[in-house]
Amino acid sequence: MIKTDKKKLTINDIAKLCGVGKSTVSRVINQDPMVNEETRQKVNQIIEKYQFTPSKSARAMRGYSNRSFGIIMTRLDSYAENQAVSSMLPIFYQNNIDPIILESQFKPEKVDEHIKMLTRQKVDGIVFFAFSGIDINKLSNWKQKMVVIARPLEGFVSICHDDESAVKNLMHYFHKQKNYQQISYIGINVHDETTGLLRYQSYLHYCQQQGLTPHAQLGELNYQSGYMLAKEILTTSPQAILCATDSLAFGVQKYLSEQNMNHIDVACIGRNDLLAFLFPQTKFYRLGFRESGKEAANILIKMAKEDVPPQKIIIPSDKLN
């Protein structure tokens, strides 16, 4: 018979109540994104019903230290963010730190939920992939326990990428090396301050400096948007199209391929191995997410030991290929 006293309930008990293995329960507790959603809900219902909390001794028996870090990504399917996380994890594992990976989906309310959950879990630090619309006041308690990636937040350690140089170098390649005058741009709506506004402004600034006529279409951060905007941008008869992200470039290249238009060059910010495999003619500018992931992991570990002053760290991005 399974005991249901919440003070004595164990992971084995939760597993039996759910009809799954204890390793599955452990993965649900640690927010493993690879767990089947139906299974996750079933386990969480039992955990909530009995208000189960894993003990520190149970965590130690599973080979974990008492330390854990949260990682709040914007999208689990983001190629760039996965590069960063994949470079963090080995560092965390080497230091016996248990990562808890969560997804915000660019929703501030999701971030609020995740922060509350991580607070209850008593994590020792958080890596946060930031985006526009975040209420910085709700993060104030984490200033000495959080490293922010992608955009700067006042009062935090922020690791950013050199978006302006990325745009400038790709435009220089098209304009000076390829001698193109008709260079169009497909980007993200400017409500996103970094991927959207900053990269778009950098494109406009280059065009202004060099006497080029800008032609731009802005949309959402997905393949479908790139595909739809490609049709619109072709009315400007571009020799080349600069895409703000690899996701947009996927959509653009698919549309051009379907139209048998192989005479238009395409470039994007951020290297994607699948895009390079399917459309090897694409020009890439790598931002260095692997490097920012390593930097974030090492700084967060350091912050757990000593005070680290707020600062903005720019990761050099000079890989044009």
GROMACS .gro file of C-alpha atoms in nm:
model
  321
    1MET     CA    1   0.000   0.000   0.000
    2ILE     CA    2   0.131   0.347  -0.094
    3LYS     CA    3   0.151   0.590   0.193
    4THR     CA    4   0.003   0.930   0.112
    5ASP     CA    5   0.123   1.135   0.406
    6LYS     CA    6   0.278   1.432   0.221
    7LYS     CA    7   0.550   1.462   0.485
    8LYS     CA    8   0.671   1.108   0.418
    9LEU     CA    9   0.597   1.074   0.047
   10THR     CA   10   0.899   0.975  -0.162
   11ILE     CA   11   0.980   0.986  -0.532
   12ASN     CA   12   0.912   0.610  -0.540
   13ASP     CA   13   0.563   0.673  -0.401
   14ILE     CA   14   0.494   0.944  -0.659
   15ALA     CA   15   0.612   0.709  -0.934
   16LYS     CA   16   0.380   0.429  -0.816
   17LEU     CA   17   0.084   0.664  -0.791
   18CYS     CA   18   0.148   0.782  -1.147
   19GLY     CA   19   0.235   0.443  -1.291
   20VAL     CA   20   0.575   0.560  -1.416
   21GLY     CA   21   0.938   0.504  -1.322
   22LYS     CA   22   1.104   0.714  -1.053
   23SER     CA   23   1.349   0.849  -1.313
   24THR     CA   24   1.052   0.996  -1.501
   25VAL     CA   25   0.930   1.166  -1.184
   26SER     CA   26   1.280   1.305  -1.131
   27ARG     CA   27   1.287   1.441  -1.486
   28VAL     CA   28   0.949   1.610  -1.437
   29ILE     CA   29   1.063   1.765  -1.110
   30ASN     CA   30   1.373   1.899  -1.284
   31GLN     CA   31   1.168   2.042  -1.575
   32ASP     CA   32   1.320   1.818  -1.842
   33PRO     CA   33   1.164   1.949  -2.168
   34MET     CA   34   1.188   1.604  -2.329
   35VAL     CA   35   0.923   1.448  -2.101
   36ASN     CA   36   0.595   1.369  -2.276
   37GLU     CA   37   0.341   1.644  -2.198
   38GLU     CA   38   0.070   1.398  -2.093
   39THR     CA   39   0.308   1.227  -1.853
   40ARG     CA   40   0.428   1.563  -1.721
   41GLN     CA   41   0.072   1.671  -1.642
   42LYS     CA   42  -0.009   1.340  -1.471
   43VAL     CA   43   0.299   1.358  -1.249
   44ASN     CA   44   0.247   1.726  -1.168
   45GLN     CA   45  -0.115   1.658  -1.069
   46ILE     CA   46  -0.001   1.401  -0.813
   47ILE     CA   47   0.280   1.627  -0.690
   48GLU     CA   48   0.034   1.914  -0.650
   49LYS     CA   49  -0.227   1.695  -0.484
   50TYR     CA   50   0.012   1.576  -0.213
   51GLN     CA   51   0.227   1.895  -0.214
   52PHE     CA   52   0.536   1.684  -0.260
   53THR     CA   53   0.880   1.848  -0.233
   54PRO     CA   54   1.198   1.643  -0.297
   55SER     CA   55   1.427   1.643   0.003
   56LYS     CA   56   1.788   1.750  -0.015
   57SER     CA   57   1.895   1.403   0.096
   58ALA     CA   58   1.699   1.249  -0.190
   59ARG     CA   59   1.870   1.485  -0.433
   60ALA     CA   60   2.209   1.390  -0.290
   61MET     CA   61   2.132   1.018  -0.330
   62ARG     CA   62   2.055   1.085  -0.697
   63GLY     CA   63   2.404   1.224  -0.740
   64TYR     CA   64   2.322   1.595  -0.729
   65SER     CA   65   2.473   1.857  -0.506
   66ASN     CA   66   2.250   2.095  -0.314
   67ARG     CA   67   2.303   2.354  -0.587
   68SER     CA   68   2.072   2.409  -0.882
   69PHE     CA   69   2.047   2.678  -1.151
   70GLY     CA   70   1.745   2.780  -1.353
   71ILE     CA   71   1.774   2.851  -1.727
   72ILE     CA   72   1.486   3.051  -1.873
   73MET     CA   73   1.499   3.032  -2.253
   74THR     CA   74   1.266   3.224  -2.483
   75ARG     CA   75   1.204   2.923  -2.710
   76LEU     CA   76   1.316   2.563  -2.669
   77ASP     CA   77   1.345   2.540  -3.049
   78SER     CA   78   1.574   2.843  -3.076
   79TYR     CA   79   1.891   2.725  -3.249
   80ALA     CA   80   2.096   3.013  -3.109
   81GLU     CA   81   1.978   2.968  -2.751
   82ASN     CA   82   2.031   2.594  -2.771
   83GLN     CA   83   2.390   2.662  -2.871
   84ALA     CA   84   2.430   2.873  -2.559
   85VAL     CA   85   2.264   2.618  -2.330
   86SER     CA   86   2.461   2.328  -2.477
   87SER     CA   87   2.783   2.509  -2.382
   88MET     CA   88   2.654   2.585  -2.030
   89LEU     CA   89   2.549   2.233  -1.935
   90PRO     CA   90   2.895   2.067  -1.932
   91ILE     CA   91   3.021   2.345  -1.704
   92PHE     CA   92   2.725   2.301  -1.469
   93TYR     CA   93   2.764   1.923  -1.463
   94GLN     CA   94   3.137   1.952  -1.391
   95ASN     CA   95   3.048   2.166  -1.090
   96ASN     CA   96   2.770   1.929  -0.970
   97ILE     CA   97   2.499   2.183  -1.049
   98ASP     CA   98   2.152   2.067  -1.144
   99PRO     CA   99   2.003   2.273  -1.435
  100ILE     CA  100   1.629   2.340  -1.457
  101ILE     CA  101   1.534   2.446  -1.812
  102LEU     CA  102   1.220   2.651  -1.871
  103GLU     CA  103   1.063   2.833  -2.169
  104SER     CA  104   0.915   3.185  -2.157
  105GLN     CA  105   0.775   3.198  -2.513
  106PHE     CA  106   0.846   3.574  -2.503
  107LYS     CA  107   0.567   3.615  -2.246
  108PRO     CA  108   0.641   3.827  -1.933
  109GLU     CA  109   0.371   3.642  -1.740
  110LYS     CA  110   0.553   3.314  -1.810
  111VAL     CA  111   0.872   3.464  -1.672
  112ASP     CA  112   0.685   3.568  -1.357
  113GLU     CA  113   0.556   3.210  -1.314
  114HIS     CA  114   0.901   3.063  -1.369
  115ILE     CA  115   1.069   3.303  -1.125
  116LYS     CA  116   0.813   3.213  -0.857
  117MET     CA  117   0.866   2.841  -0.917
  118LEU     CA  118   1.246   2.874  -0.910
  119THR     CA  119   1.216   3.075  -0.589
  120ARG     CA  120   1.014   2.792  -0.433
  121GLN     CA  121   1.275   2.546  -0.555
  122LYS     CA  122   1.541   2.763  -0.387
  123VAL     CA  123   1.771   2.760  -0.687
  124ASP     CA  124   2.110   2.921  -0.644
  125GLY     CA  125   2.104   3.123  -0.965
  126ILE     CA  126   1.931   3.187  -1.296
  127VAL     CA  127   2.043   3.235  -1.655
  128PHE     CA  128   1.776   3.447  -1.822
  129PHE     CA  129   1.742   3.498  -2.198
  130ALA     CA  130   1.584   3.843  -2.191
  131PHE     CA  131   1.340   4.006  -2.431
  132SER     CA  132   1.142   4.330  -2.454
  133GLY     CA  133   0.857   4.398  -2.212
  134ILE     CA  134   1.018   4.256  -1.899
  135ASP     CA  135   0.938   4.434  -1.572
  136ILE     CA  136   1.283   4.468  -1.422
  137ASN     CA  137   1.137   4.537  -1.077
  138LYS     CA  138   1.007   4.181  -1.059
  139LEU     CA  139   1.364   4.056  -1.098
  140SER     CA  140   1.520   4.288  -0.839
  141ASN     CA  141   1.567   4.011  -0.579
  142TRP     CA  142   1.785   3.822  -0.825
  143LYS     CA  143   2.040   4.090  -0.911
  144GLN     CA  144   2.320   3.895  -0.743
  145LYS     CA  145   2.196   3.558  -0.861
  146MET     CA  146   2.116   3.618  -1.228
  147VAL     CA  147   2.304   3.648  -1.554
  148VAL     CA  148   2.107   3.799  -1.842
  149ILE     CA  149   2.174   3.704  -2.205
  150ALA     CA  150   2.082   3.883  -2.530
  151ARG     CA  151   1.993   4.231  -2.404
  152PRO     CA  152   2.117   4.453  -2.120
  153LEU     CA  153   1.914   4.499  -1.803
  154GLU     CA  154   2.010   4.784  -1.569
  155GLY     CA  155   2.168   4.661  -1.246
  156PHE     CA  156   2.237   4.308  -1.374
  157VAL     CA  157   2.528   4.122  -1.526
  158SER     CA  158   2.426   4.119  -1.892
  159ILE     CA  159   2.593   3.934  -2.176
  160CYS     CA  160   2.513   4.079  -2.517
  161HIS     CA  161   2.613   4.020  -2.876
  162ASP     CA  162   2.750   4.272  -3.124
  163ASP     CA  163   2.439   4.300  -3.342
  164GLU     CA  164   2.547   4.626  -3.501
  165SER     CA  165   2.877   4.480  -3.622
  166ALA     CA  166   2.695   4.176  -3.759
  167VAL     CA  167   2.467   4.391  -3.975
  168LYS     CA  168   2.751   4.623  -4.077
  169ASN     CA  169   2.977   4.337  -4.184
  170LEU     CA  170   2.709   4.159  -4.387
  171MET     CA  171   2.610   4.484  -4.557
  172HIS     CA  172   2.976   4.559  -4.627
  173TYR     CA  173   3.014   4.213  -4.783
  174PHE     CA  174   2.718   4.264  -5.017
  175HIS     CA  175   2.793   4.628  -5.095
  176LYS     CA  176   3.172   4.642  -5.118
  177GLN     CA  177   3.276   4.285  -5.201
  178LYS     CA  178   2.985   4.189  -5.424
  179ASN     CA  179   2.925   4.544  -5.550
  180TYR     CA  180   2.549   4.524  -5.494
  181GLN     CA  181   2.337   4.839  -5.478
  182GLN     CA  182   1.998   4.676  -5.421
  183ILE     CA  183   2.021   4.518  -5.075
  184SER     CA  184   1.687   4.453  -4.905
  185TYR     CA  185   1.620   4.363  -4.545
  186ILE     CA  186   1.377   4.122  -4.376
  187GLY     CA  187   1.357   4.161  -4.001
  188ILE     CA  188   1.156   4.143  -3.680
  189ASN     CA  189   0.899   4.396  -3.565
  190VAL     CA  190   1.068   4.681  -3.378
  191HIS     CA  191   0.886   4.614  -3.050
  192ASP     CA  192   1.172   4.368  -2.997
  193GLU     CA  193   1.453   4.604  -2.898
  194THR     CA  194   1.751   4.389  -2.997
  195THR     CA  195   1.670   4.144  -3.273
  196GLY     CA  196   1.406   4.381  -3.407
  197LEU     CA  197   1.486   4.748  -3.352
  198LEU     CA  198   1.866   4.744  -3.315
  199ARG     CA  199   1.934   4.529  -3.621
  200TYR     CA  200   1.685   4.725  -3.833
  201GLN     CA  201   1.836   5.057  -3.725
  202SER     CA  202   2.182   4.926  -3.811
  203TYR     CA  203   2.062   4.838  -4.161
  204LEU     CA  204   1.907   5.183  -4.209
  205HIS     CA  205   2.221   5.353  -4.076
  206TYR     CA  206   2.445   5.166  -4.321
  207CYS     CA  207   2.217   5.253  -4.612
  208GLN     CA  208   2.219   5.619  -4.509
  209GLN     CA  209   2.597   5.629  -4.475
  210GLN     CA  210   2.656   5.461  -4.810
  211GLY     CA  211   2.381   5.633  -5.008
  212LEU     CA  212   2.178   5.314  -5.060
  213THR     CA  213   1.800   5.308  -5.085
  214PRO     CA  214   1.662   5.093  -4.801
  215HIS     CA  215   1.388   4.840  -4.869
  216ALA     CA  216   1.267   4.649  -4.565
  217GLN     CA  217   0.987   4.419  -4.453
  218LEU     CA  218   0.935   4.344  -4.082
  219GLY     CA  219   0.741   4.054  -3.934
  220GLU     CA  220   0.750   3.778  -3.674
  221LEU     CA  221   1.033   3.555  -3.558
  222ASN     CA  222   0.950   3.238  -3.752
  223TYR     CA  223   0.998   3.057  -4.083
  224GLN     CA  224   0.648   3.139  -4.206
  225SER     CA  225   0.707   3.512  -4.167
  226GLY     CA  226   1.028   3.492  -4.370
  227TYR     CA  227   0.846   3.298  -4.640
  228MET     CA  228   0.559   3.549  -4.662
  229LEU     CA  229   0.783   3.857  -4.648
  230ALA     CA  230   1.008   3.722  -4.923
  231LYS     CA  231   0.723   3.761  -5.170
  232GLU     CA  232   0.677   4.124  -5.065
  233ILE     CA  233   1.046   4.215  -5.072
  234LEU     CA  234   1.091   4.077  -5.424
  235THR     CA  235   0.887   4.368  -5.558
  236THR     CA  236   1.196   4.583  -5.488
  237SER     CA  237   1.409   4.368  -5.726
  238PRO     CA  238   1.687   4.299  -5.475
  239GLN     CA  239   2.026   4.162  -5.565
  240ALA     CA  240   2.063   4.043  -5.207
  241ILE     CA  241   1.844   3.998  -4.898
  242LEU     CA  242   1.977   4.039  -4.546
  243CYS     CA  243   1.772   3.849  -4.285
  244ALA     CA  244   1.776   3.944  -3.919
  245THR     CA  245   1.771   3.578  -3.809
  246ASP     CA  246   1.831   3.227  -3.939
  247SER     CA  247   1.460   3.148  -3.896
  248LEU     CA  248   1.368   3.423  -4.142
  249ALA     CA  249   1.641   3.308  -4.380
  250PHE     CA  250   1.489   2.958  -4.384
  251GLY     CA  251   1.159   3.103  -4.502
  252VAL     CA  252   1.323   3.330  -4.758
  253GLN     CA  253   1.536   3.053  -4.905
  254LYS     CA  254   1.236   2.820  -4.928
  255TYR     CA  255   1.037   3.080  -5.120
  256LEU     CA  256   1.325   3.160  -5.355
  257SER     CA  257   1.381   2.789  -5.415
  258GLU     CA  258   1.016   2.734  -5.503
  259GLN     CA  259   1.032   3.026  -5.747
  260ASN     CA  260   1.360   2.900  -5.897
  261MET     CA  261   1.520   3.235  -5.815
  262ASN     CA  262   1.880   3.133  -5.749
  263HIS     CA  263   2.028   3.466  -5.859
  264ILE     CA  264   1.950   3.646  -5.531
  265ASP     CA  265   2.203   3.618  -5.250
  266VAL     CA  266   2.077   3.565  -4.896
  267ALA     CA  267   2.258   3.631  -4.568
  268CYS     CA  268   2.151   3.608  -4.206
  269ILE     CA  269   2.270   3.685  -3.856
  270GLY     CA  270   2.342   3.363  -3.665
  271ARG     CA  271   2.473   3.041  -3.809
  272ASN     CA  272   2.238   2.742  -3.836
  273ASP     CA  273   2.388   2.408  -3.938
  274LEU     CA  274   2.064   2.279  -4.092
  275LEU     CA  275   2.020   2.596  -4.296
  276ALA     CA  276   2.383   2.565  -4.411
  277PHE     CA  277   2.321   2.203  -4.514
  278LEU     CA  278   1.997   2.270  -4.704
  279PHE     CA  279   2.100   2.606  -4.851
  280PRO     CA  280   2.482   2.612  -4.851
  281GLN     CA  281   2.484   2.931  -5.059
  282THR     CA  282   2.357   3.126  -4.755
  283LYS     CA  283   2.604   3.371  -4.604
  284PHE     CA  284   2.619   3.364  -4.222
  285TYR     CA  285   2.746   3.591  -3.950
  286ARG     CA  286   2.795   3.396  -3.628
  287LEU     CA  287   2.713   3.591  -3.312
  288GLY     CA  288   2.894   3.367  -3.065
  289PHE     CA  289   2.613   3.214  -2.859
  290ARG     CA  290   2.835   2.924  -2.754
  291GLU     CA  291   3.082   3.174  -2.612
  292SER     CA  292   2.808   3.368  -2.432
  293GLY     CA  293   2.676   3.044  -2.282
  294LYS     CA  294   3.016   2.956  -2.141
  295GLU     CA  295   3.062   3.309  -2.010
  296ALA     CA  296   2.719   3.305  -1.844
  297ALA     CA  297   2.781   2.969  -1.677
  298ASN     CA  298   3.120   3.069  -1.538
  299ILE     CA  299   2.998   3.406  -1.411
  300LEU     CA  300   2.692   3.254  -1.242
  301ILE     CA  301   2.912   3.001  -1.063
  302LYS     CA  302   3.138   3.287  -0.953
  303MET     CA  303   2.834   3.486  -0.832
  304ALA     CA  304   2.739   3.196  -0.605
  305LYS     CA  305   3.072   3.246  -0.426
  306GLU     CA  306   3.126   3.622  -0.431
  307ASP     CA  307   2.969   3.953  -0.532
  308VAL     CA  308   2.998   4.037  -0.900
  309PRO     CA  309   2.925   4.400  -0.996
  310PRO     CA  310   2.658   4.477  -1.258
  311GLN     CA  311   2.813   4.504  -1.600
  312LYS     CA  312   2.746   4.471  -1.971
  313ILE     CA  313   2.968   4.219  -2.148
  314ILE     CA  314   2.982   4.226  -2.528
  315ILE     CA  315   3.074   3.897  -2.695
  316PRO     CA  316   3.279   3.968  -3.011
  317SER     CA  317   3.108   3.842  -3.324
  318ASP     CA  318   3.349   3.840  -3.614
  319LYS     CA  319   3.275   3.513  -3.790
  320LEU     CA  320   3.157   3.576  -4.145
  321ASN     CA  321   3.117   3.255  -4.344
   0.00000   0.00000   0.00000
